[in-house]
Amino acid sequence: MFTKWFGFNEDTKQHTPREGDLFKVIELHGARFEIKYGYYDDIERQHEPMEIYPDFIKSPVYTNDGFPFVTLMQDACQSYKTIDNNLDRDCSSCIYMERGDELIAVCRCQKNKRDT
């Protein structure tokens, strides 16, 4: 009885996430994003679910001052300028990217700013 109560001798295997389980909540610049486990494509269903981040290209979200949220792995826009001559053209290596929490950031390029 007390081993269960105090957690002694319990199985230490990690919990395997299921599709729809909450991974974490990210709050950034007044916005709140629930990151859940799931799949980007049907072919990925042969593996464990992964964290699904918002698709800010399909569904843009902006900060209160009008700058768009981006994910670090999304393809760079036409205003992309590399930090360090990186050949990968994604937001993670752009000078306008303001790093946020994990893989969510804010694009500080004036050309991408929405009028508020």
mmCIF file of C-alpha atoms in Angstrom:
data_model
loop_
_atom_site.group_PDB
_atom_site.id
_atom_site.type_symbol
_atom_site.label_atom_id
_atom_site.label_comp_id
_atom_site.label_asym_id
_atom_site.label_seq_id
_atom_site.Cartn_x
_atom_site.Cartn_y
_atom_site.Cartn_z
ATOM 1 C CA MET A 1 0.000 0.000 0.000
ATOM 2 C CA PHE A 2 2.679 2.540 0.955
ATOM 3 C CA THR A 3 4.890 1.754 -2.017
ATOM 4 C CA LYS A 4 2.166 3.107 -4.312
ATOM 5 C CA TRP A 5 1.546 6.085 -2.012
ATOM 6 C CA PHE A 6 5.217 7.105 -1.847
ATOM 7 C CA GLY A 7 6.107 6.048 -5.390
ATOM 8 C CA PHE A 8 8.584 3.349 -4.381
ATOM 9 C CA ASN A 9 9.268 0.492 -6.790
ATOM 10 C CA GLU A 10 6.987 1.956 -9.428
ATOM 11 C CA ASP A 11 7.630 1.393 -13.099
ATOM 12 C CA THR A 12 9.790 4.278 -14.391
ATOM 13 C CA LYS A 13 8.812 3.923 -18.057
ATOM 14 C CA GLN A 14 8.004 7.201 -19.760
ATOM 15 C CA HIS A 15 4.380 7.833 -20.624
ATOM 16 C CA THR A 16 3.795 7.372 -24.362
ATOM 17 C CA PRO A 17 1.851 10.394 -25.594
ATOM 18 C CA ARG A 18 -1.369 9.896 -27.514
ATOM 19 C CA GLU A 19 -2.776 12.031 -30.293
ATOM 20 C CA GLY A 20 -4.515 15.041 -28.750
ATOM 21 C CA ASP A 21 -2.595 14.933 -25.451
ATOM 22 C CA LEU A 22 -1.363 18.342 -24.293
ATOM 23 C CA PHE A 23 2.411 18.776 -24.618
ATOM 24 C CA LYS A 24 2.623 22.305 -23.230
ATOM 25 C CA VAL A 25 1.077 25.763 -23.249
ATOM 26 C CA ILE A 26 3.182 28.639 -24.562
ATOM 27 C CA GLU A 27 2.270 32.219 -23.671
ATOM 28 C CA LEU A 28 4.140 34.809 -25.674
ATOM 29 C CA HIS A 29 3.427 38.506 -26.327
ATOM 30 C CA GLY A 30 -0.159 38.219 -25.098
ATOM 31 C CA ALA A 31 -0.997 35.129 -27.168
ATOM 32 C CA ARG A 32 -1.587 31.627 -25.847
ATOM 33 C CA PHE A 33 -0.742 28.503 -27.853
ATOM 34 C CA GLU A 34 -1.660 24.961 -26.828
ATOM 35 C CA ILE A 35 0.859 22.528 -28.272
ATOM 36 C CA LYS A 36 -0.632 19.046 -28.536
ATOM 37 C CA TYR A 37 0.642 15.716 -29.751
ATOM 38 C CA GLY A 38 -0.409 14.591 -33.192
ATOM 39 C CA TYR A 39 0.713 13.967 -36.746
ATOM 40 C CA TYR A 40 1.478 16.321 -39.624
ATOM 41 C CA ASP A 41 0.884 13.643 -42.269
ATOM 42 C CA ASP A 42 -0.877 10.286 -42.337
ATOM 43 C CA ILE A 43 2.409 8.528 -43.137
ATOM 44 C CA GLU A 44 3.722 9.586 -39.701
ATOM 45 C CA ARG A 45 1.039 7.512 -37.966
ATOM 46 C CA GLN A 46 3.389 4.535 -37.995
ATOM 47 C CA HIS A 47 5.407 6.311 -35.261
ATOM 48 C CA GLU A 48 4.549 7.885 -31.927
ATOM 49 C CA PRO A 49 2.780 11.248 -32.116
ATOM 50 C CA MET A 50 4.937 14.380 -32.024
ATOM 51 C CA GLU A 51 4.392 17.933 -30.847
ATOM 52 C CA ILE A 52 2.288 19.875 -33.365
ATOM 53 C CA TYR A 53 3.054 23.576 -33.546
ATOM 54 C CA PRO A 54 0.694 26.125 -35.121
ATOM 55 C CA ASP A 55 0.814 26.652 -38.869
ATOM 56 C CA PHE A 56 1.212 30.426 -38.933
ATOM 57 C CA ILE A 57 1.327 30.488 -42.736
ATOM 58 C CA LYS A 58 -2.178 29.015 -43.043
ATOM 59 C CA SER A 59 -3.547 30.785 -39.956
ATOM 60 C CA PRO A 60 -1.527 33.910 -39.115
ATOM 61 C CA VAL A 61 -1.474 35.207 -35.551
ATOM 62 C CA TYR A 62 -0.053 38.616 -34.662
ATOM 63 C CA THR A 63 1.324 40.279 -31.560
ATOM 64 C CA ASN A 64 -0.575 43.228 -30.102
ATOM 65 C CA ASP A 65 1.802 45.545 -31.971
ATOM 66 C CA GLY A 66 1.144 43.815 -35.310
ATOM 67 C CA PHE A 67 4.147 41.543 -35.847
ATOM 68 C CA PRO A 68 3.500 37.963 -36.983
ATOM 69 C CA PHE A 69 4.317 34.878 -34.980
ATOM 70 C CA VAL A 70 6.469 32.317 -36.804
ATOM 71 C CA THR A 71 7.844 28.889 -36.081
ATOM 72 C CA LEU A 72 11.584 28.485 -36.361
ATOM 73 C CA MET A 73 11.204 25.682 -38.896
ATOM 74 C CA GLN A 74 8.861 27.472 -41.275
ATOM 75 C CA ASP A 75 10.183 28.496 -44.679
ATOM 76 C CA ALA A 76 11.531 32.018 -44.829
ATOM 77 C CA CYS A 77 9.594 34.812 -46.512
ATOM 78 C CA GLN A 78 10.827 37.133 -49.257
ATOM 79 C CA SER A 79 12.296 39.528 -46.654
ATOM 80 C CA TYR A 80 14.671 36.863 -45.312
ATOM 81 C CA LYS A 81 18.184 38.015 -44.420
ATOM 82 C CA THR A 82 20.564 35.451 -43.003
ATOM 83 C CA ILE A 83 22.401 35.928 -39.722
ATOM 84 C CA ASP A 84 25.452 33.884 -40.589
ATOM 85 C CA ASN A 85 25.350 32.912 -44.295
ATOM 86 C CA ASN A 86 23.307 29.873 -43.332
ATOM 87 C CA LEU A 87 22.120 27.992 -46.419
ATOM 88 C CA ASP A 88 18.940 26.823 -44.678
ATOM 89 C CA ARG A 89 16.219 29.297 -45.612
ATOM 90 C CA ASP A 90 14.028 29.062 -42.546
ATOM 91 C CA CYS A 91 13.016 31.634 -39.974
ATOM 92 C CA SER A 92 15.509 30.335 -37.399
ATOM 93 C CA SER A 93 18.456 31.903 -39.243
ATOM 94 C CA CYS A 94 16.837 35.237 -40.168
ATOM 95 C CA ILE A 95 17.978 38.537 -38.654
ATOM 96 C CA TYR A 96 14.356 39.622 -38.115
ATOM 97 C CA MET A 97 13.448 36.618 -35.966
ATOM 98 C CA GLU A 98 12.986 37.371 -32.269
ATOM 99 C CA ARG A 99 13.315 34.087 -30.443
ATOM 100 C CA GLY A 100 10.474 33.209 -28.121
ATOM 101 C CA ASP A 101 9.657 29.997 -26.280
ATOM 102 C CA GLU A 102 11.057 26.874 -27.921
ATOM 103 C CA LEU A 103 10.029 26.835 -31.584
ATOM 104 C CA ILE A 104 7.714 29.864 -31.601
ATOM 105 C CA ALA A 105 9.147 33.295 -32.373
ATOM 106 C CA VAL A 106 8.120 36.718 -33.658
ATOM 107 C CA CYS A 107 9.121 38.170 -37.032
ATOM 108 C CA ARG A 108 10.217 41.784 -36.468
ATOM 109 C CA CYS A 109 10.482 42.659 -40.161
ATOM 110 C CA GLN A 110 8.603 45.908 -40.862
ATOM 111 C CA LYS A 111 7.422 44.542 -44.237
ATOM 112 C CA ASN A 112 5.555 41.733 -42.477
ATOM 113 C CA LYS A 113 3.973 43.952 -39.842
ATOM 114 C CA ARG A 114 0.202 44.306 -39.937
ATOM 115 C CA ASP A 115 -1.386 47.696 -39.340
ATOM 116 C CA THR A 116 -2.824 47.853 -35.822
#
